[in-house]
Amino acid sequence: MTTGTTLARDNSPVNSIVALFKNNLRQYSMLIALIAIMAFFQVMTDGTLMKPVNLTNLVLQNSYIVIMAIGMLLVIVAGHIDLSVGSVAAFVGAVAAVLMVDYNVNFILVIIIGLVLGGVIGAAQGYWIAYQRIPSFIATLAGMLVFRGLTLAMLQGQSVGPFPTGFQRLSSGFLPDVFGHQSLHITSLVIGLVVSLAIVYLDWRGRRNQVKYGFEVSPLGLFVAKNVLITAVILYMSYLMASYKGLPNVLVVLFILIVAYAFFTNQTVSGRRIYAMGGNAKAAALSGINTKLLTFLTFVNMGMLAALGGLIIAARLNVATPKAGTGIELDVIAAAFIGGASATGGIGTVIGAVVGALVMGVMNNGMSIVGIGIDWQQAIKGLVLLFAVWFDVRSRMKS
Amino acid sequence: MSSVILEMRNITKTFPGVKALDDVNFSVQQGEIHALVGENGAGKSTLMKVLSGVYPHGTYTGEIYFQGELCQFKDISQSEKMGIVIIHQELALIPFLSIAENIFLGNEQAHRGIVNWNVTIAKTQELLKKVGLRESPNTLITDLGVGKQQLVEIAKALSKEVKLLILDEPTASLNETDSEALLELLLQFKQQGMTSILISHKLNEVNKVADSITILRDGATIETLDSRNDLVTEDRIIRGMVGRDLTHRYPPREAEIGEVIFEVQNWKVYHPIHPDRKVIDDVNIHVRKGEVVGIAGLMGSGRTELAMSVFGRAYGKNISGLVCKHGREIDTSSVHKAIANGLAYATEDRKNYGLVLIQPIKNNVTLANLEAVSGRAGVINKPKEMVVAKDYRTSLSIKSSSILQETVNLSGGNQQKVVLSKWLFSNPDILILDEPTRGIDVGAKYEIYTIINRLAEEGKGIIVISSELPEILGICDRIYVMNEGKIVGEMSAKEASQEKIMACIMQQQEVAQS
């Protein structure tokens, strides 16, 4: 909404495009960076990056990072941090593995138990942070150690697996094709089309609402160009996926989560309150917001998303290991910050965090294909984090 | 005949799009107290920043002569070396360091990087004696009240061998007694030959101590008044500041006062950290419909604590007593419930407790009543929210580029209007306004008073907490006097006077001491 109202005072299209970029450089900078990084690796890998099979791999490899980054984004916006997500993910994965392998519990029940367990763990940490006023850095640092330890204890140092195929499909399954075409997955194409149409419709409706209430909107040409571009990208991506095995299940889960959380943060009262609390907790409390409960629930949510991430990691590897998810918390936190979240709270977007996670993911994937060792990958990723935040801080100072 | 110590000639300073200072001339004589007054945004602070080198030479045009020497400061340290020291409105002390450590911060009494604590302490003791502060040099800043912290700042300035002391709103957060003491100290320094520049909104203080008064308006010098020879009245200064006669500093009141709508009975509150300390001791107050009730008292008398404990128990422990609206007890056990029951509390500290500064006007306005702009599922109706925010921006004339402007960039008066908008939108029956005009210029104050009157006319009950007695006398119908957590006096505006209010406070203190 801000994009539409801050510009368009100038009528000439060239000026308004320039203004659009100036006003939204920060908002779109990481998206542009992501595209640039993708283009770079597309060239460096001789086109391997965007091959259907690799694109599908990219989604599978990074899904759990994206999922946890969404939860982390809320935690960071609320003014906190969660260092325990990697350990929590591993612990939930371990519990799920033991239940399925040792006790033959049905995998759907296991998934539910896993998510509830994640919520309980989040609640436990949230209790110390919200009600006992332990700084989140310390409470979750403790959680990181505790749950890594419990994972080791639970698995007795062994790897536990393999899992029933039903559970594996959580990570490695694909949407069934109802049309039964040989080389092309028609269902995926149809879904891509529906999604892009929905996006165009929602954008158009928002614009119409703005006009109705007498707010300034961006020029029509720009609006059309933006939507054509988005539609084209979505259709092309779904075509690429469709020409391999179709849309992975996990991508569908991911998509639903992104839409739901983007909506939650932008459009709902609770979402708004989290931003207000992160911006000024005292002012929020004096405005009638139950900041303790809100903080508590933010960590419950994080716990559940960490659990989901843990289940997907386990399903992907088809085994629960004591080392699963080690160091993931850093990738997740980095994703949120690369996506423009502020370390002091109150600022950040779900879409930003997703883009941040994709930047990390594409770099991981691209560097692996090019053949850069894990050692250098770490170093390069660290520098990217540093420069992304530096860029963000600088552009914030200018405005 | 005194000589000129500072002369600023034809100072012009422009920011992108704005001329903050336009050909300003300002001269200060040796050994005088020179007051610099003007509305917020008139350019007082900018001028002082040019002087002290915050805006280095080259970023402005014009010349500065200090003790006859042309000065081209590149940063603050250069101006401090010349003996020009500025004490900012927001104190720059470090809370968990001691008085001595703060005073010599950046100027450590050290030899080859090793601090000599004996010298540091000895020198601190000497400085504390000069400013009349009886505290150990090892006391932590956090254990001092605002008044004493201000004295530490001055001691720090003295440690730098100051020749020209600049005080930016030094009494803004001090109570009457501390303010008095500070002004006395300034007069004492003057006798010892020090020159000071005093920036203040409190014209009675300016009148009391200043030898000359320079008035800035819209980035230009309007005039310099000499109060040594002529009598300069407050009205005379205001006329210079606002460019017109402000015949009434308080708008006329026409509210009809009705029945009692709000009561607090036998209210007792204990300190949140020291549970045996009674902060509020058996307070009974009431407010009538359409009435503006003032709570006068010194800082620390328990006014804010009373308000915050009533407003959803946002302060204190072991709270007991009744809160009634229209004669029936209401539940104010959480801020949310207090708001739901028609209470609103606009804090004295709008930056830390009132606003989410990184968010735009729009979000701040609706924060306390998001339900009113959202559907049943808790989804915000953004267009509706925009309309609400636009309405308040217009009706309270909040000066801003749009409702999407971040509140951090607004002036104090406009920030206060955003805070008021927030509480008006929560549609309360009783508004508690804590220091509603602190740090706000004369013109904006008048606007705030007008809003208060309008609310009273709508039949709301209003409680105003203020340290400025003229303000309390000017806008209230009835006044409670508070001291040490107790109500020690109650009087109608007609029978009240500054002397009477102070007498109430003093009397009670004598009783306490005997």
PDB file of C-alpha atoms in Angstrom, chain B residues 143-300:
ATOM      1  CA  ASP B 143      20.746   6.527  41.995  1.00  0.00           C
ATOM      2  CA  LEU B 144      20.335  10.272  41.509  1.00  0.00           C
ATOM      3  CA  GLY B 145      17.166  12.194  40.692  1.00  0.00           C
ATOM      4  CA  VAL B 146      16.922  14.250  37.527  1.00  0.00           C
ATOM      5  CA  GLY B 147      17.686  17.471  39.398  1.00  0.00           C
ATOM      6  CA  LYS B 148      20.916  16.138  40.802  1.00  0.00           C
ATOM      7  CA  GLN B 149      21.879  14.660  37.457  1.00  0.00           C
ATOM      8  CA  GLN B 150      21.537  18.100  35.965  1.00  0.00           C
ATOM      9  CA  LEU B 151      23.973  19.384  38.607  1.00  0.00           C
ATOM     10  CA  VAL B 152      26.428  16.641  37.674  1.00  0.00           C
ATOM     11  CA  GLU B 153      26.206  17.799  34.063  1.00  0.00           C
ATOM     12  CA  ILE B 154      27.035  21.310  35.176  1.00  0.00           C
ATOM     13  CA  ALA B 155      29.923  20.055  37.301  1.00  0.00           C
ATOM     14  CA  LYS B 156      31.159  18.237  34.232  1.00  0.00           C
ATOM     15  CA  ALA B 157      31.019  21.464  32.269  1.00  0.00           C
ATOM     16  CA  LEU B 158      32.919  23.271  35.000  1.00  0.00           C
ATOM     17  CA  SER B 159      35.646  20.626  34.892  1.00  0.00           C
ATOM     18  CA  LYS B 160      36.371  21.725  31.341  1.00  0.00           C
ATOM     19  CA  GLU B 161      37.198  25.276  32.421  1.00  0.00           C
ATOM     20  CA  VAL B 162      34.127  26.675  30.808  1.00  0.00           C
ATOM     21  CA  LYS B 163      33.988  30.302  29.725  1.00  0.00           C
ATOM     22  CA  LEU B 164      30.621  30.170  28.029  1.00  0.00           C
ATOM     23  CA  LEU B 165      28.057  27.743  29.398  1.00  0.00           C
ATOM     24  CA  ILE B 166      25.098  26.915  27.188  1.00  0.00           C
ATOM     25  CA  LEU B 167      22.091  25.289  28.837  1.00  0.00           C
ATOM     26  CA  ASP B 168      19.405  23.865  26.569  1.00  0.00           C
ATOM     27  CA  GLU B 169      16.107  23.641  28.487  1.00  0.00           C
ATOM     28  CA  PRO B 170      17.858  22.800  31.758  1.00  0.00           C
ATOM     29  CA  THR B 171      14.701  22.875  33.862  1.00  0.00           C
ATOM     30  CA  ALA B 172      12.383  21.061  31.454  1.00  0.00           C
ATOM     31  CA  SER B 173      12.279  17.951  33.605  1.00  0.00           C
ATOM     32  CA  LEU B 174      12.939  19.532  37.006  1.00  0.00           C
ATOM     33  CA  ASN B 175      10.413  20.354  39.688  1.00  0.00           C
ATOM     34  CA  GLU B 176      10.002  23.854  41.076  1.00  0.00           C
ATOM     35  CA  THR B 177      12.469  23.457  43.925  1.00  0.00           C
ATOM     36  CA  ASP B 178      15.191  21.962  41.775  1.00  0.00           C
ATOM     37  CA  SER B 179      14.574  24.573  39.093  1.00  0.00           C
ATOM     38  CA  GLU B 180      14.914  27.341  41.668  1.00  0.00           C
ATOM     39  CA  ALA B 181      18.168  25.897  42.889  1.00  0.00           C
ATOM     40  CA  LEU B 182      19.533  25.607  39.386  1.00  0.00           C
ATOM     41  CA  LEU B 183      18.668  29.203  38.554  1.00  0.00           C
ATOM     42  CA  GLU B 184      20.255  30.348  41.801  1.00  0.00           C
ATOM     43  CA  LEU B 185      23.388  28.497  40.776  1.00  0.00           C
ATOM     44  CA  LEU B 186      23.406  30.295  37.443  1.00  0.00           C
ATOM     45  CA  LEU B 187      23.175  33.652  39.209  1.00  0.00           C
ATOM     46  CA  GLN B 188      26.010  32.604  41.484  1.00  0.00           C
ATOM     47  CA  PHE B 189      28.170  31.705  38.488  1.00  0.00           C
ATOM     48  CA  LYS B 190      27.388  35.077  37.001  1.00  0.00           C
ATOM     49  CA  GLN B 191      28.773  36.791  40.079  1.00  0.00           C
ATOM     50  CA  GLN B 192      31.942  34.804  39.618  1.00  0.00           C
ATOM     51  CA  GLY B 193      32.123  36.211  36.093  1.00  0.00           C
ATOM     52  CA  MET B 194      30.894  33.306  34.007  1.00  0.00           C
ATOM     53  CA  THR B 195      28.826  33.909  30.911  1.00  0.00           C
ATOM     54  CA  SER B 196      25.887  31.654  30.110  1.00  0.00           C
ATOM     55  CA  ILE B 197      23.305  31.215  27.430  1.00  0.00           C
ATOM     56  CA  LEU B 198      19.977  29.863  28.622  1.00  0.00           C
ATOM     57  CA  ILE B 199      17.516  28.296  26.221  1.00  0.00           C
ATOM     58  CA  SER B 200      14.122  27.926  27.839  1.00  0.00           C
ATOM     59  CA  HIS B 201      10.424  27.736  27.216  1.00  0.00           C
ATOM     60  CA  LYS B 202       9.661  28.799  30.750  1.00  0.00           C
ATOM     61  CA  LEU B 203       9.394  32.528  30.413  1.00  0.00           C
ATOM     62  CA  ASN B 204       9.055  33.211  34.130  1.00  0.00           C
ATOM     63  CA  GLU B 205      12.500  31.691  34.606  1.00  0.00           C
ATOM     64  CA  VAL B 206      13.900  33.662  31.726  1.00  0.00           C
ATOM     65  CA  ASN B 207      12.519  36.803  33.267  1.00  0.00           C
ATOM     66  CA  LYS B 208      13.986  35.978  36.601  1.00  0.00           C
ATOM     67  CA  VAL B 209      17.607  35.432  35.658  1.00  0.00           C
ATOM     68  CA  ALA B 210      18.294  36.795  32.184  1.00  0.00           C
ATOM     69  CA  ASP B 211      20.101  40.052  31.554  1.00  0.00           C
ATOM     70  CA  SER B 212      19.357  40.013  27.856  1.00  0.00           C
ATOM     71  CA  ILE B 213      16.823  38.073  25.853  1.00  0.00           C
ATOM     72  CA  THR B 214      17.216  37.291  22.183  1.00  0.00           C
ATOM     73  CA  ILE B 215      14.120  36.136  20.373  1.00  0.00           C
ATOM     74  CA  LEU B 216      14.308  33.885  17.339  1.00  0.00           C
ATOM     75  CA  ARG B 217      11.427  33.268  15.022  1.00  0.00           C
ATOM     76  CA  ASP B 218      11.411  31.173  11.851  1.00  0.00           C
ATOM     77  CA  GLY B 219      15.200  31.062  11.751  1.00  0.00           C
ATOM     78  CA  ALA B 220      15.722  34.805  12.055  1.00  0.00           C
ATOM     79  CA  THR B 221      16.628  37.095  14.951  1.00  0.00           C
ATOM     80  CA  ILE B 222      13.615  39.200  15.795  1.00  0.00           C
ATOM     81  CA  GLU B 223      15.058  41.354  18.550  1.00  0.00           C
ATOM     82  CA  THR B 224      17.258  41.412  21.598  1.00  0.00           C
ATOM     83  CA  LEU B 225      15.630  42.786  24.724  1.00  0.00           C
ATOM     84  CA  ASP B 226      17.647  44.228  27.568  1.00  0.00           C
ATOM     85  CA  SER B 227      16.000  43.409  30.852  1.00  0.00           C
ATOM     86  CA  ARG B 228      18.607  45.199  32.943  1.00  0.00           C
ATOM     87  CA  ASN B 229      17.259  48.587  32.024  1.00  0.00           C
ATOM     88  CA  ASP B 230      13.683  47.994  30.978  1.00  0.00           C
ATOM     89  CA  LEU B 231      11.005  45.839  32.454  1.00  0.00           C
ATOM     90  CA  VAL B 232      10.328  43.003  30.011  1.00  0.00           C
ATOM     91  CA  THR B 233       7.019  41.269  30.617  1.00  0.00           C
ATOM     92  CA  GLU B 234       6.254  37.707  29.623  1.00  0.00           C
ATOM     93  CA  ASP B 235       3.604  38.972  27.255  1.00  0.00           C
ATOM     94  CA  ARG B 236       6.202  41.168  25.612  1.00  0.00           C
ATOM     95  CA  ILE B 237       8.403  38.120  24.979  1.00  0.00           C
ATOM     96  CA  ILE B 238       5.528  36.056  23.686  1.00  0.00           C
ATOM     97  CA  ARG B 239       4.598  38.777  21.268  1.00  0.00           C
ATOM     98  CA  GLY B 240       8.082  38.612  19.842  1.00  0.00           C
ATOM     99  CA  MET B 241       8.026  34.814  19.678  1.00  0.00           C
ATOM    100  CA  VAL B 242       4.725  34.310  17.931  1.00  0.00           C
ATOM    101  CA  GLY B 243       4.692  37.571  16.004  1.00  0.00           C
ATOM    102  CA  ARG B 244       1.323  38.624  17.296  1.00  0.00           C
ATOM    103  CA  ASP B 245      -0.337  39.378  20.579  1.00  0.00           C
ATOM    104  CA  LEU B 246      -1.482  36.242  22.268  1.00  0.00           C
ATOM    105  CA  THR B 247      -4.053  37.941  24.415  1.00  0.00           C
ATOM    106  CA  HIS B 248      -5.097  34.768  26.162  1.00  0.00           C
ATOM    107  CA  ARG B 249      -2.597  32.088  26.940  1.00  0.00           C
ATOM    108  CA  TYR B 250      -5.456  29.861  27.942  1.00  0.00           C
ATOM    109  CA  PRO B 251      -8.541  29.568  25.780  1.00  0.00           C
ATOM    110  CA  PRO B 252     -11.876  30.469  27.382  1.00  0.00           C
ATOM    111  CA  ARG B 253     -13.804  27.589  28.917  1.00  0.00           C
ATOM    112  CA  GLU B 254     -17.456  26.988  28.400  1.00  0.00           C
ATOM    113  CA  ALA B 255     -17.972  23.420  29.504  1.00  0.00           C
ATOM    114  CA  GLU B 256     -21.017  22.592  31.538  1.00  0.00           C
ATOM    115  CA  ILE B 257     -20.071  20.684  34.638  1.00  0.00           C
ATOM    116  CA  GLY B 258     -22.400  17.865  35.533  1.00  0.00           C
ATOM    117  CA  GLU B 259     -22.582  14.963  37.943  1.00  0.00           C
ATOM    118  CA  VAL B 260     -19.653  12.949  39.261  1.00  0.00           C
ATOM    119  CA  ILE B 261     -18.641  10.389  36.639  1.00  0.00           C
ATOM    120  CA  PHE B 262     -15.365   9.090  37.976  1.00  0.00           C
ATOM    121  CA  GLU B 263     -14.125   8.314  41.449  1.00  0.00           C
ATOM    122  CA  VAL B 264     -11.044   6.775  42.961  1.00  0.00           C
ATOM    123  CA  GLN B 265     -11.519   5.753  46.579  1.00  0.00           C
ATOM    124  CA  ASN B 266      -9.066   4.776  49.295  1.00  0.00           C
ATOM    125  CA  TRP B 267      -6.397   4.164  46.723  1.00  0.00           C
ATOM    126  CA  LYS B 268      -3.224   2.645  48.149  1.00  0.00           C
ATOM    127  CA  VAL B 269      -0.205   1.606  46.114  1.00  0.00           C
ATOM    128  CA  TYR B 270       3.114   0.125  47.143  1.00  0.00           C
ATOM    129  CA  HIS B 271       6.431   0.455  45.388  1.00  0.00           C
ATOM    130  CA  PRO B 272       7.024  -2.301  42.791  1.00  0.00           C
ATOM    131  CA  ILE B 273      10.561  -3.068  43.995  1.00  0.00           C
ATOM    132  CA  HIS B 274      10.437  -2.042  47.662  1.00  0.00           C
ATOM    133  CA  PRO B 275       7.146  -3.631  48.705  1.00  0.00           C
ATOM    134  CA  ASP B 276       7.109  -1.954  52.133  1.00  0.00           C
ATOM    135  CA  ARG B 277       7.211   1.546  50.663  1.00  0.00           C
ATOM    136  CA  LYS B 278       3.820   3.129  50.304  1.00  0.00           C
ATOM    137  CA  VAL B 279       3.828   5.282  47.178  1.00  0.00           C
ATOM    138  CA  ILE B 280       0.171   6.291  47.184  1.00  0.00           C
ATOM    139  CA  ASP B 281      -1.450   6.624  50.571  1.00  0.00           C
ATOM    140  CA  ASP B 282      -5.224   6.520  50.755  1.00  0.00           C
ATOM    141  CA  VAL B 283      -6.050   8.867  47.914  1.00  0.00           C
ATOM    142  CA  ASN B 284      -9.638   9.884  47.187  1.00  0.00           C
ATOM    143  CA  ILE B 285     -10.424  11.920  44.115  1.00  0.00           C
ATOM    144  CA  HIS B 286     -13.383  12.441  41.846  1.00  0.00           C
ATOM    145  CA  VAL B 287     -14.097  14.041  38.495  1.00  0.00           C
ATOM    146  CA  ARG B 288     -17.356  15.477  37.247  1.00  0.00           C
ATOM    147  CA  LYS B 289     -18.724  15.380  33.759  1.00  0.00           C
ATOM    148  CA  GLY B 290     -17.219  18.193  31.681  1.00  0.00           C
ATOM    149  CA  GLU B 291     -14.768  19.063  34.414  1.00  0.00           C
ATOM    150  CA  VAL B 292     -11.034  19.596  34.062  1.00  0.00           C
ATOM    151  CA  VAL B 293      -9.369  18.576  37.302  1.00  0.00           C
ATOM    152  CA  GLY B 294      -5.747  19.436  37.933  1.00  0.00           C
ATOM    153  CA  ILE B 295      -3.304  17.507  40.063  1.00  0.00           C
ATOM    154  CA  ALA B 296      -0.546  19.796  41.194  1.00  0.00           C
ATOM    155  CA  GLY B 297       2.510  18.725  43.099  1.00  0.00           C
ATOM    156  CA  LEU B 298       6.240  18.452  42.927  1.00  0.00           C
ATOM    157  CA  MET B 299       7.914  15.880  40.785  1.00  0.00           C
ATOM    158  CA  GLY B 300       8.058  12.674  42.756  1.00  0.00           C
TER     159      GLY B 300
END
